[in-house]
mmCIF file of C-alpha atoms in Angstrom:
data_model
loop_
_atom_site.group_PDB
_atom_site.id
_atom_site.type_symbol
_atom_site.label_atom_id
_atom_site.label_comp_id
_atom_site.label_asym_id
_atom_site.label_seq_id
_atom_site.Cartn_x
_atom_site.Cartn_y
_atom_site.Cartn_z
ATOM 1 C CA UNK W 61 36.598 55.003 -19.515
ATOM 2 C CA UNK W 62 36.303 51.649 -17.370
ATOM 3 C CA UNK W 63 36.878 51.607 -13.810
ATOM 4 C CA UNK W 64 36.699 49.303 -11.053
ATOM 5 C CA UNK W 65 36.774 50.240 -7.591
ATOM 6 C CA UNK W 66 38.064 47.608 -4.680
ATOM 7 C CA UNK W 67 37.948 47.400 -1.194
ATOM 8 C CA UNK W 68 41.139 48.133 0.349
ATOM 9 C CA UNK W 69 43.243 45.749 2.173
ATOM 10 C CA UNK W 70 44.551 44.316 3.889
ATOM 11 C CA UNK W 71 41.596 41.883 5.115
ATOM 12 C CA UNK W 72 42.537 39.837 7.994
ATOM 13 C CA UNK W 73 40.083 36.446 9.048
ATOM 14 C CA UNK W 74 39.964 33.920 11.283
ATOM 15 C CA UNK W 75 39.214 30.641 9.783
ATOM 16 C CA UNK W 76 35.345 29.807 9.022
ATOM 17 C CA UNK W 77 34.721 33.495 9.391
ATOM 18 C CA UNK W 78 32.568 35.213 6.712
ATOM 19 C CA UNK W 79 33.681 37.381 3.853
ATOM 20 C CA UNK W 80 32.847 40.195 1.895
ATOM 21 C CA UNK W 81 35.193 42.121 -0.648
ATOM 22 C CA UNK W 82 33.473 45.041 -2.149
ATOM 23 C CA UNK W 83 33.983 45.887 -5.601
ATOM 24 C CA UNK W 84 31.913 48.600 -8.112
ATOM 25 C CA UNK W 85 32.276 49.223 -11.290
ATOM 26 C CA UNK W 86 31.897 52.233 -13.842
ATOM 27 C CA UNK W 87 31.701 51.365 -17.550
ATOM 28 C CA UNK W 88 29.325 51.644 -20.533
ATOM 29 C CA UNK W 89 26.297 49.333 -20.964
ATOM 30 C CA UNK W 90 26.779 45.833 -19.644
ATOM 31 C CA UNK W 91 29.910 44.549 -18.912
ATOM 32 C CA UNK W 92 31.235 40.883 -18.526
ATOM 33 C CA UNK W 93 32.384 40.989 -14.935
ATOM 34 C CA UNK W 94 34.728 38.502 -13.134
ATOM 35 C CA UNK W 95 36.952 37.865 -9.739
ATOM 36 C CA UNK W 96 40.625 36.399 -9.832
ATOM 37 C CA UNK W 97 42.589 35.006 -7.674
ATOM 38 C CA UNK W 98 46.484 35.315 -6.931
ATOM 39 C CA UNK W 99 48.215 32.844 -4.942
ATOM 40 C CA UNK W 100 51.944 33.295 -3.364
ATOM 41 C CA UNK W 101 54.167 33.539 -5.995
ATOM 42 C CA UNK W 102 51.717 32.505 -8.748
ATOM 43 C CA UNK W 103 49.917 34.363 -11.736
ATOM 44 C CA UNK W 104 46.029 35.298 -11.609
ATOM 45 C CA UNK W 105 43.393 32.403 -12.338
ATOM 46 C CA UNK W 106 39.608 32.995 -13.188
ATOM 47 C CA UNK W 107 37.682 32.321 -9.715
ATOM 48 C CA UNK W 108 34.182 32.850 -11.081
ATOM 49 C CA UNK W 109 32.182 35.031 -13.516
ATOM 50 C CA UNK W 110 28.919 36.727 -14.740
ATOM 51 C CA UNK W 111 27.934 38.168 -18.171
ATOM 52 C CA UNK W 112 24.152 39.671 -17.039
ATOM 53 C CA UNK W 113 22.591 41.788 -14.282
ATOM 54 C CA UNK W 114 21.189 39.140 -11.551
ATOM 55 C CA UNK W 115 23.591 36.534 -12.682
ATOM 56 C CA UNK W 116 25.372 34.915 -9.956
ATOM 57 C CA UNK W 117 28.687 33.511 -10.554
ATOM 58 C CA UNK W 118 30.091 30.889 -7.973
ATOM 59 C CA UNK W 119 33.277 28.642 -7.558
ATOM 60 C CA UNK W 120 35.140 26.829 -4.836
ATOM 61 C CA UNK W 121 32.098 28.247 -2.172
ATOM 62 C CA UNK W 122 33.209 31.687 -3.192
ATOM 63 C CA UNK W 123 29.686 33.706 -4.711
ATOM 64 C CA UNK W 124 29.525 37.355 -6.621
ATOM 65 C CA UNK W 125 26.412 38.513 -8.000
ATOM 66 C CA UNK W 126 25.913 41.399 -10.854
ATOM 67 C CA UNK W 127 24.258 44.272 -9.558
ATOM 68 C CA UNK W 128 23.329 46.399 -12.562
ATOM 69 C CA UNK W 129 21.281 48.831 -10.077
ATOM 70 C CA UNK W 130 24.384 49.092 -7.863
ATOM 71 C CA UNK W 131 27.268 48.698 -10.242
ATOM 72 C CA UNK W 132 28.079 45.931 -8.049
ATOM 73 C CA UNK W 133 29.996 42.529 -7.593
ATOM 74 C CA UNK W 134 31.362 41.687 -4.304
ATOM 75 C CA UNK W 135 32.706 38.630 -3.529
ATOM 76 C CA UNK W 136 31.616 36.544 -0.662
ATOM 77 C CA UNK W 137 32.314 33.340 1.165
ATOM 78 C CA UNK W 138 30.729 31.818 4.021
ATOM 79 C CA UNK W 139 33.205 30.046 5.804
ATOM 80 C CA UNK W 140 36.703 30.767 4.856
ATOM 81 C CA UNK W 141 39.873 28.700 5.143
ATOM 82 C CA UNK W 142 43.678 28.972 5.548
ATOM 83 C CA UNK W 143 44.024 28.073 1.846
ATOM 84 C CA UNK W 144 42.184 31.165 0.725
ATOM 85 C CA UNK W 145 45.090 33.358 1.812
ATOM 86 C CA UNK W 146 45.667 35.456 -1.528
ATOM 87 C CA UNK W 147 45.261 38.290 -3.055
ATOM 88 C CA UNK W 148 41.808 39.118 -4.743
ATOM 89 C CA UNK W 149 40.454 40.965 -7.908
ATOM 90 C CA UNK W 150 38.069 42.171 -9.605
ATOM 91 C CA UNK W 151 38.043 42.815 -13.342
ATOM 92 C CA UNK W 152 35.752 43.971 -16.075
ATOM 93 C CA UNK W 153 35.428 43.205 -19.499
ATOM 94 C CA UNK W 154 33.345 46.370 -21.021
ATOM 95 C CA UNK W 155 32.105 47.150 -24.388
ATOM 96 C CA UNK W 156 34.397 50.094 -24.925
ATOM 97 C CA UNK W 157 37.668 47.347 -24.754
ATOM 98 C CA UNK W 158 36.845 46.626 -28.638
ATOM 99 C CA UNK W 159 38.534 44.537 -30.453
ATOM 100 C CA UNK W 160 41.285 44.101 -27.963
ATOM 101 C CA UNK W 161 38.947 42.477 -25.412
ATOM 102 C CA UNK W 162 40.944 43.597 -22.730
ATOM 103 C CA UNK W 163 40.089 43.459 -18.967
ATOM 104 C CA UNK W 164 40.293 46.064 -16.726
ATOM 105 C CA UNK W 165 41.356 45.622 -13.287
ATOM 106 C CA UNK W 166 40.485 46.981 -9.568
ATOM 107 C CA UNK W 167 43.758 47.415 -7.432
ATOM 108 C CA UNK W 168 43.083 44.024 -5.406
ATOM 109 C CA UNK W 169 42.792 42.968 -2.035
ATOM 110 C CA UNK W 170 45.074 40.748 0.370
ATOM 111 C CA UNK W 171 43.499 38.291 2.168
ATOM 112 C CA UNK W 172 44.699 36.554 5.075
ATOM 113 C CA UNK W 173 43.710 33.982 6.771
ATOM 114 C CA UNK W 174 44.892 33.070 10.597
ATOM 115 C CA UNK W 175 44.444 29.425 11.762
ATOM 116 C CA UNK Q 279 50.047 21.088 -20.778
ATOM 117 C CA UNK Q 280 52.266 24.063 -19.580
ATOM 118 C CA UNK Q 281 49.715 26.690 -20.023
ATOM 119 C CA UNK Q 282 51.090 29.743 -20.143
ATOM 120 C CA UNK Q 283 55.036 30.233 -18.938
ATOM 121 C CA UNK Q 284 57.474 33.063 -19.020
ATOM 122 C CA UNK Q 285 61.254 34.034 -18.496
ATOM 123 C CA UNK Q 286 62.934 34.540 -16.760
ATOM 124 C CA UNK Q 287 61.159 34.785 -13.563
ATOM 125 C CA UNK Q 288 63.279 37.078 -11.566
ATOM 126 C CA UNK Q 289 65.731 39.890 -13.243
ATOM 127 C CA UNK Q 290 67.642 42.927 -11.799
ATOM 128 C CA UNK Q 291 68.736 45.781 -14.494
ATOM 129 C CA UNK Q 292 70.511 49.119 -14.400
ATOM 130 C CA UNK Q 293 68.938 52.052 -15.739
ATOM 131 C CA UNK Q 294 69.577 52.151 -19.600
ATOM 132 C CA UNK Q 295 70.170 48.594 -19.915
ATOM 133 C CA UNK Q 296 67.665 46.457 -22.587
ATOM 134 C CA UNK Q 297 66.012 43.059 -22.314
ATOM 135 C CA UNK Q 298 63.752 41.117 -23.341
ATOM 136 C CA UNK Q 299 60.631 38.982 -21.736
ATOM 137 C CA UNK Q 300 59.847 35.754 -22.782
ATOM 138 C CA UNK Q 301 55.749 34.589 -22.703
ATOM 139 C CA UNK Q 302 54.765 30.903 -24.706
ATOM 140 C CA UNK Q 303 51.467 29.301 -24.368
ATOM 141 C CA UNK Q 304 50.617 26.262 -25.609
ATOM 142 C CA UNK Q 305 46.893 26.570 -25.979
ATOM 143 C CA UNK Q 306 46.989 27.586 -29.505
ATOM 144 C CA UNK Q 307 45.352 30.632 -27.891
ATOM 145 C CA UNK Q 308 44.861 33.806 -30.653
ATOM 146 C CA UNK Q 309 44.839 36.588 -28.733
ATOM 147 C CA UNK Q 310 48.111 37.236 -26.262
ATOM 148 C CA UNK Q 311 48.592 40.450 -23.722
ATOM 149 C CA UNK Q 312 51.426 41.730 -21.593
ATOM 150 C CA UNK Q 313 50.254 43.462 -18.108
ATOM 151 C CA UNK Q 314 52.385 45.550 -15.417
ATOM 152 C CA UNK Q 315 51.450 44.830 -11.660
ATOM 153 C CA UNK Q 316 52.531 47.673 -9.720
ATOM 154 C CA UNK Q 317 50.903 48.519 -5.596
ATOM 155 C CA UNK Q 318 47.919 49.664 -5.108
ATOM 156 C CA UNK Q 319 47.245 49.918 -9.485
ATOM 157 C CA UNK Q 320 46.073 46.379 -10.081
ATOM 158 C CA UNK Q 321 47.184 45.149 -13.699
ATOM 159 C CA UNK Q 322 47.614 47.901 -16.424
ATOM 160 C CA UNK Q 323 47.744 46.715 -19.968
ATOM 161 C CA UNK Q 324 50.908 47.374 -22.182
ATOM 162 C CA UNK Q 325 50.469 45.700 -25.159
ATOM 163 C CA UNK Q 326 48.130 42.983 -26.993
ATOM 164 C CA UNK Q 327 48.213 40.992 -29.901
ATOM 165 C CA UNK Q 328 45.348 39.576 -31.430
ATOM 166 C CA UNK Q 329 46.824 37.499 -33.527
ATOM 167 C CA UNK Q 330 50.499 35.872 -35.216
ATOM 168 C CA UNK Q 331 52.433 39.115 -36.626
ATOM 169 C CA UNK Q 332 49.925 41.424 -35.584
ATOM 170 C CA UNK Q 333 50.168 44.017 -32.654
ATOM 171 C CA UNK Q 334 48.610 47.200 -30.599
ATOM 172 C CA UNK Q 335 49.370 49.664 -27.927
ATOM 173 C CA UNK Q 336 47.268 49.213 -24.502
ATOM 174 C CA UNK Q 337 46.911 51.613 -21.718
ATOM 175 C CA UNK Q 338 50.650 52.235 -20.820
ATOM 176 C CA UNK Q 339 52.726 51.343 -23.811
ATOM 177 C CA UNK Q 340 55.561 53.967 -23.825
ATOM 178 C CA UNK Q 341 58.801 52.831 -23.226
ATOM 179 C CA UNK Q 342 57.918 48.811 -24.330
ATOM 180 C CA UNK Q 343 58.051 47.270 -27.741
ATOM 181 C CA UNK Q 344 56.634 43.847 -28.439
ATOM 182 C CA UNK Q 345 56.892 40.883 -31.177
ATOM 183 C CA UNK Q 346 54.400 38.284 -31.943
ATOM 184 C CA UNK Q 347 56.794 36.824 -34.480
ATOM 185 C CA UNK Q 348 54.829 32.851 -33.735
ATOM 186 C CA UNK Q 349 51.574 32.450 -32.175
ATOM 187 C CA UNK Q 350 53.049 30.492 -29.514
ATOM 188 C CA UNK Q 351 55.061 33.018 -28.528
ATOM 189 C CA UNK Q 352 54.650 37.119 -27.274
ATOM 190 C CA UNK Q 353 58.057 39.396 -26.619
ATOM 191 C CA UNK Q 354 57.987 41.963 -24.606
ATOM 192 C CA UNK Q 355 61.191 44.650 -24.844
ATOM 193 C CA UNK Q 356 62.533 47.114 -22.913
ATOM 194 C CA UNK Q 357 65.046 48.884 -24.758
ATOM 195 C CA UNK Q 358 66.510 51.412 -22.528
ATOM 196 C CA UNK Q 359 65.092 50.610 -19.071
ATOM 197 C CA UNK Q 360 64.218 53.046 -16.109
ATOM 198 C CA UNK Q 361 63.570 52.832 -12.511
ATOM 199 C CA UNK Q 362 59.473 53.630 -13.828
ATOM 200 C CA UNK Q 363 59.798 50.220 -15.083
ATOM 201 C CA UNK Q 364 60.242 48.383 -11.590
ATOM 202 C CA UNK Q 365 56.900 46.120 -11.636
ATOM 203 C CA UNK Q 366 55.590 42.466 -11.657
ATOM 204 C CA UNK Q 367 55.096 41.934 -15.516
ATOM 205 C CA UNK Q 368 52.369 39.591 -16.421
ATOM 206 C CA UNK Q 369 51.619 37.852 -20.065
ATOM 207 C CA UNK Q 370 47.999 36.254 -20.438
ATOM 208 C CA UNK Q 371 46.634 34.763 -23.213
ATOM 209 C CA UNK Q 372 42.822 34.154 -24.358
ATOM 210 C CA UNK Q 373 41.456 31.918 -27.397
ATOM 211 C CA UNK Q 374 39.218 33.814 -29.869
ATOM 212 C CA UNK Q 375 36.097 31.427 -30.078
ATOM 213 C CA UNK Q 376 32.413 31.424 -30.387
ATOM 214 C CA UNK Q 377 31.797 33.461 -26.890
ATOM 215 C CA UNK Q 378 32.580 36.700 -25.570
ATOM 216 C CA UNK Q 379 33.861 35.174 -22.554
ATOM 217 C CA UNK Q 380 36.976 34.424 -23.553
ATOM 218 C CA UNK Q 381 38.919 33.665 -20.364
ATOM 219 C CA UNK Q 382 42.322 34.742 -20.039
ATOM 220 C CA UNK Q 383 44.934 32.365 -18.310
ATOM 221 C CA UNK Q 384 47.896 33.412 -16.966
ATOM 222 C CA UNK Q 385 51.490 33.488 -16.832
ATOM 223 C CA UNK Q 386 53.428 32.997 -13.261
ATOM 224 C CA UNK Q 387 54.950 36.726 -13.772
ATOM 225 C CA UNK Q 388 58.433 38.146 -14.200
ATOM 226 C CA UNK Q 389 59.519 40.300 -11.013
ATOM 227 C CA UNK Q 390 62.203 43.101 -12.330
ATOM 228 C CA UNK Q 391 64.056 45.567 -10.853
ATOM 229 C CA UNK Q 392 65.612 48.370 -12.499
ATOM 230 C CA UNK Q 393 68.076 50.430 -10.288
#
């Protein structure tokens, strides 16, 4: 079946550092790919999204891009802020969800950022 | 606009004990979803409903019942709860258009605790 695969926390930054949170995928043909994001105390909200190898999905300075030859889609920022704190993941949509259209989660990752 | 809301937001059970989950959107959104949140697992699915009076199993359904009695509105049950059942319990909802992307928004999550 589906599977995603995240890069384990915790991640700790200092503000305007870079980031990178790694994330692969296994699943059949092309899935719809996508990054949330959880805020203290809040439920998940769409960050950004892609639907096609070589698509690059982008939001809020945050970028992923599909990686078909990789099974990739790791999220990056270049310069990241105290309000970014959260926790992060990623989360498939594949062909073999049917009619349910149901996504299919990595475990997340816990971002922190220090001022 | 509420968006998606549930209730209660906090609740502490003994083992055997029964309750019920309360998730409403107000999107006029089709399809409807309860998740579980537990470490290190990301979100598992439970149940989905694609539609008013309709429902189906998802990844880890045993032990949960559910009602989509009004679109508005998904129930999730526990009937005789277990210590298992400790988790962050999240309900999502997604509208059924023209696009495969349909994005699913979520609730704020119910925390519960069963001793």
């Amino acid at each position: 079946g589906d599977s995603v695969t995240q890069m384990e926390g915790p991640v700790t930054l200092s503000e305007e550092a870079f980031l990178t949170i790694n994330c692969t995928y296994t699943a059949t043909g092309y899935p719809s790919l996508f990054w949330y994001v959880q805020y203290p105390g809040e439920g998940l909200q769409l960050l950004l999204k892609a639907t096609k190898a070589d698509d690059k999905g982008s939001n809020k300075g945050f970028e992923a891009t599909y990686r078909k030859e990789t099974t990739s889609f790791h999220l990056e920022k270049g310069s990241v802020q105290v309000s970014d704190s959260a926790v992060y993941f990623c989360a498939l949509r594949g062909i073999s969800s049917g009619s349910a259209r149901q996504l299919t989660f990595g475990s997340g990752t816990q971002l922190t950022v220090l001022p | 606009n509420a968006g998606v809301t549930q209730t209660p937001k906090f609740r502490v059970l003994k083992t055997g004990q029964s309750m019920t989950l309360l998730c409403a959107q107000d999107m006029n959104h089709e399809y409807m979803y309860w998740y579980r949140q537990d470490p290190g697992m990301g979100l598992r699915l439970i149940h989905y409903s694609v539609g008013e009076g309709t429902t189906a199993k998802g990844e880890v359904p045993d032990g949960y019942n559910v009602s989509r009695l009004k679109k508005q509105n998904f129930l999730l049950g526990l009937e005789s709860a277990a210590p298992s059942q400790t988790s962050v319990y999240f309900c999502a909802s997604s509208y059924l258009g023209g696009t495969s992307l349909n994005e699913q928004f979520f609730g704020p999550g119910t925390r519960l605790t069963v001793l």
